[in-house]
CSV table of C-alpha atoms in Angstrom, one decimal:
chain,number,residue,atom,x,y,z
A,16,ARG,CA,19.7,157.2,-26.5
A,17,GLY,CA,21.8,154.9,-24.5
A,18,CYS,CA,23.1,151.3,-24.2
A,19,PHE,CA,23.5,149.3,-21.0
A,20,GLU,CA,24.9,145.7,-20.8
A,21,THR,CA,24.5,143.3,-17.9
A,22,ASP,CA,25.4,139.6,-18.3
A,23,LYS,CA,24.0,138.5,-21.6
A,24,ILE,CA,21.4,141.3,-21.9
A,25,ILE,CA,21.9,144.6,-23.6
A,26,PHE,CA,19.6,147.5,-22.8
A,27,LEU,CA,19.1,150.1,-25.4
A,28,THR,CA,16.9,153.1,-25.6
A,29,SER,CA,15.7,154.8,-28.7
A,30,ASN,CA,13.3,157.7,-28.6
A,31,SER,CA,12.6,156.9,-25.0
A,32,ILE,CA,11.5,153.3,-25.7
A,33,TRP,CA,13.4,150.6,-23.8
A,34,PHE,CA,14.6,147.5,-25.5
A,35,ALA,CA,16.2,144.4,-23.9
A,36,PHE,CA,18.1,142.1,-26.3
A,37,SER,CA,19.3,138.6,-25.4
A,38,HIS,CA,22.3,137.1,-27.2
A,39,ILE,CA,21.7,134.1,-29.4
A,40,THR,CA,24.4,133.0,-31.9
A,41,PHE,CA,22.9,134.4,-35.2
A,42,SER,CA,19.7,136.0,-34.0
A,43,LEU,CA,18.6,138.6,-31.5
A,44,ASN,CA,15.3,138.4,-29.6
A,45,SER,CA,14.1,141.5,-27.8
A,46,ARG,CA,11.3,142.6,-25.6
A,47,ILE,CA,10.1,146.2,-25.8
A,48,GLU,CA,8.7,147.8,-22.7
A,49,ALA,CA,7.9,151.4,-21.7
A,50,ASP,CA,9.1,150.9,-18.1
A,51,PRO,CA,12.9,150.5,-17.7
A,52,ALA,CA,12.4,149.1,-14.2
A,53,THR,CA,11.1,145.9,-16.0
A,54,PHE,CA,14.8,145.3,-17.0
A,55,GLY,CA,16.2,146.3,-13.5
A,56,LEU,CA,16.9,149.9,-14.6
A,57,ASN,CA,15.4,151.8,-11.7
A,58,ASP,CA,15.1,155.6,-11.4
A,59,LEU,CA,14.8,156.2,-15.1
A,60,PRO,CA,11.8,157.9,-16.8
A,61,LEU,CA,9.1,155.9,-18.5
A,62,GLY,CA,9.5,155.5,-22.2
A,63,ASN,CA,6.9,156.9,-24.6
A,64,ILE,CA,6.1,157.3,-28.2
A,65,THR,CA,4.8,160.3,-30.1
A,66,ILE,CA,3.1,160.1,-33.4
A,67,PHE,CA,3.1,163.4,-35.2
A,68,GLY,CA,0.3,164.7,-37.5
A,69,GLN,CA,-0.2,168.1,-39.1
A,70,GLY,CA,0.5,171.2,-37.1
A,71,ALA,CA,-0.1,170.6,-33.4
A,72,ASP,CA,-1.8,167.3,-33.9
A,73,LYS,CA,0.0,164.5,-32.0
A,74,LEU,CA,-0.8,161.2,-30.4
A,75,PHE,CA,1.0,160.1,-27.2
A,76,GLY,CA,1.4,156.6,-26.0
A,77,ILE,CA,3.4,153.8,-24.6
A,78,THR,CA,4.5,150.7,-26.5
A,79,ARG,CA,5.1,147.1,-25.6
A,80,GLY,CA,6.2,144.3,-27.9
A,81,THR,CA,8.8,142.0,-29.4
A,82,ALA,CA,11.5,142.2,-32.1
A,83,THR,CA,13.5,139.4,-33.6
A,84,LEU,CA,16.6,140.0,-35.8
A,85,ASP,CA,18.1,137.1,-37.8
A,86,PHE,CA,21.6,138.1,-38.8
A,87,GLN,CA,22.2,134.9,-40.7
A,88,ASN,CA,19.4,135.6,-43.2
A,89,PHE,CA,19.4,139.4,-42.8
A,90,VAL,CA,15.7,139.7,-41.8
A,91,GLY,CA,13.8,140.7,-38.8
A,92,THR,CA,10.3,141.2,-37.5
A,93,VAL,CA,8.8,143.7,-35.0
A,94,SER,CA,5.4,143.4,-33.3
A,95,ASN,CA,4.2,146.1,-30.9
A,96,THR,CA,1.0,147.2,-29.2
A,97,ILE,CA,0.8,151.0,-28.8
A,98,SER,CA,-1.5,152.1,-26.0
A,99,ILE,CA,-2.7,155.7,-26.8
A,100,THR,CA,-2.7,157.7,-23.6
A,101,GLY,CA,-3.4,161.2,-24.9
A,102,GLY,CA,-2.8,163.7,-27.6
A,103,SER,CA,-2.7,167.4,-28.6
A,104,GLY,CA,-4.4,169.5,-31.1
A,105,THR,CA,-7.3,167.6,-32.7
A,106,PHE,CA,-6.3,164.5,-30.7
A,107,GLU,CA,-6.6,166.1,-27.3
A,108,GLY,CA,-7.6,163.4,-24.7
A,109,ALA,CA,-7.3,160.6,-27.2
A,110,ILE,CA,-7.4,156.9,-26.0
A,111,GLY,CA,-7.1,153.7,-27.9
A,112,THR,CA,-4.9,150.9,-29.1
A,113,LEU,CA,-2.8,150.6,-32.2
A,114,ILE,CA,-1.0,147.4,-33.5
A,115,LEU,CA,2.3,147.9,-35.3
A,116,SER,CA,3.9,145.1,-37.3
A,117,GLU,CA,7.0,145.4,-39.4
A,118,ASN,CA,9.2,143.1,-41.5
A,119,LEU,CA,12.8,144.3,-41.6
A,120,THR,CA,15.6,143.8,-44.1
A,121,LEU,CA,19.0,143.9,-42.4
A,122,ASN,CA,22.3,144.8,-44.0
A,123,PRO,CA,25.6,143.1,-43.3
A,124,ASP,CA,27.2,146.6,-42.9
A,125,PRO,CA,26.5,147.5,-39.3
A,126,THR,CA,26.5,151.2,-40.1
A,127,ALA,CA,23.8,150.8,-42.8
A,128,PRO,CA,20.2,151.6,-41.9
A,129,ILE,CA,17.7,148.8,-41.2
A,130,ARG,CA,15.0,149.0,-43.8
A,131,GLY,CA,11.3,148.1,-43.2
A,132,LEU,CA,7.8,149.3,-43.7
A,133,PRO,CA,5.8,149.5,-40.5
A,134,LEU,CA,2.1,148.7,-40.8
A,135,ILE,CA,-0.2,150.2,-38.1
A,136,SER,CA,-3.8,149.3,-37.6
A,137,GLY,CA,-6.2,149.9,-34.7
A,138,SER,CA,-8.4,152.7,-33.5
A,139,PHE,CA,-8.5,155.6,-31.0
A,140,GLN,CA,-11.2,157.9,-29.8
A,141,THR,CA,-11.2,161.6,-28.9
A,142,PHE,CA,-13.8,163.2,-26.7
A,143,GLN,CA,-14.9,166.6,-28.1
A,144,THR,CA,-17.1,169.0,-26.2
A,145,VAL,CA,-20.3,169.6,-28.3
A,146,SER,CA,-21.9,173.0,-27.7
A,147,GLU,CA,-25.6,172.9,-26.9
A,148,PRO,CA,-27.9,174.3,-29.6
A,149,ARG,CA,-29.0,177.8,-28.8
A,150,ASN,CA,-32.7,178.7,-28.5
A,151,THR,CA,-32.3,182.4,-28.7
A,152,THR,CA,-33.3,182.7,-32.4
A,153,ALA,CA,-36.4,180.5,-31.9
A,154,ILE,CA,-37.5,182.4,-28.8
A,155,PHE,CA,-37.0,185.7,-30.5
A,156,SER,CA,-39.0,184.6,-33.5
A,157,ILE,CA,-41.9,183.3,-31.4
A,158,GLY,CA,-41.9,186.7,-29.6
A,159,LEU,CA,-42.1,188.6,-32.8
A,160,ILE,CA,-44.9,186.4,-34.1
A,161,GLY,CA,-46.8,187.0,-30.8
A,162,VAL,CA,-46.3,190.8,-31.0
A,163,GLY,CA,-47.5,190.7,-34.6
A,164,PHE,CA,-50.7,188.9,-33.6
A,165,LEU,CA,-51.3,191.4,-30.7
A,166,LEU,CA,-50.7,194.4,-33.0
A,167,ARG,CA,-53.0,192.9,-35.7
A,168,ARG,CA,-55.7,192.2,-33.1
A,169,HIS,CA,-55.3,195.7,-31.7
A,170,ARG,CA,-55.8,197.3,-35.2
A,171,THR,CA,-58.9,195.2,-36.1
A,172,SER,CA,-60.7,195.6,-32.8
A,173,PRO,CA,-63.2,198.6,-32.5
């Protein structure tokens, strides 16, 4: 969403995730952080990531990691830890950790997309409220059985 440059570091945001790239002749090393203040960019909102599911199902989190782009060999790698901090729909109140790793294929054309297949592993938990079992039917059935015994006893007694 933006690009900032100071000295030999370029700051770039994409989908509210902050990247810091350091210049090296044919490669680019970066650190990925959710907090732009880490890079000296104060008064900016924290970055976040949203993973979309079906309908209203979403996971929310923050990410931290590294990326290396090798422009001489046209390859790159990305490694991130995604801390799940909540969710919506089925994932309401989710917490957990996901690990993302990706090998990239770069293109010499700077306008061409970077191609890669992200692999995500990890786990998260949701805390659902479980309704307590109802005793109404059991109590009603015991009451009917008791009334049946009383009526039977009343009919058989002289």
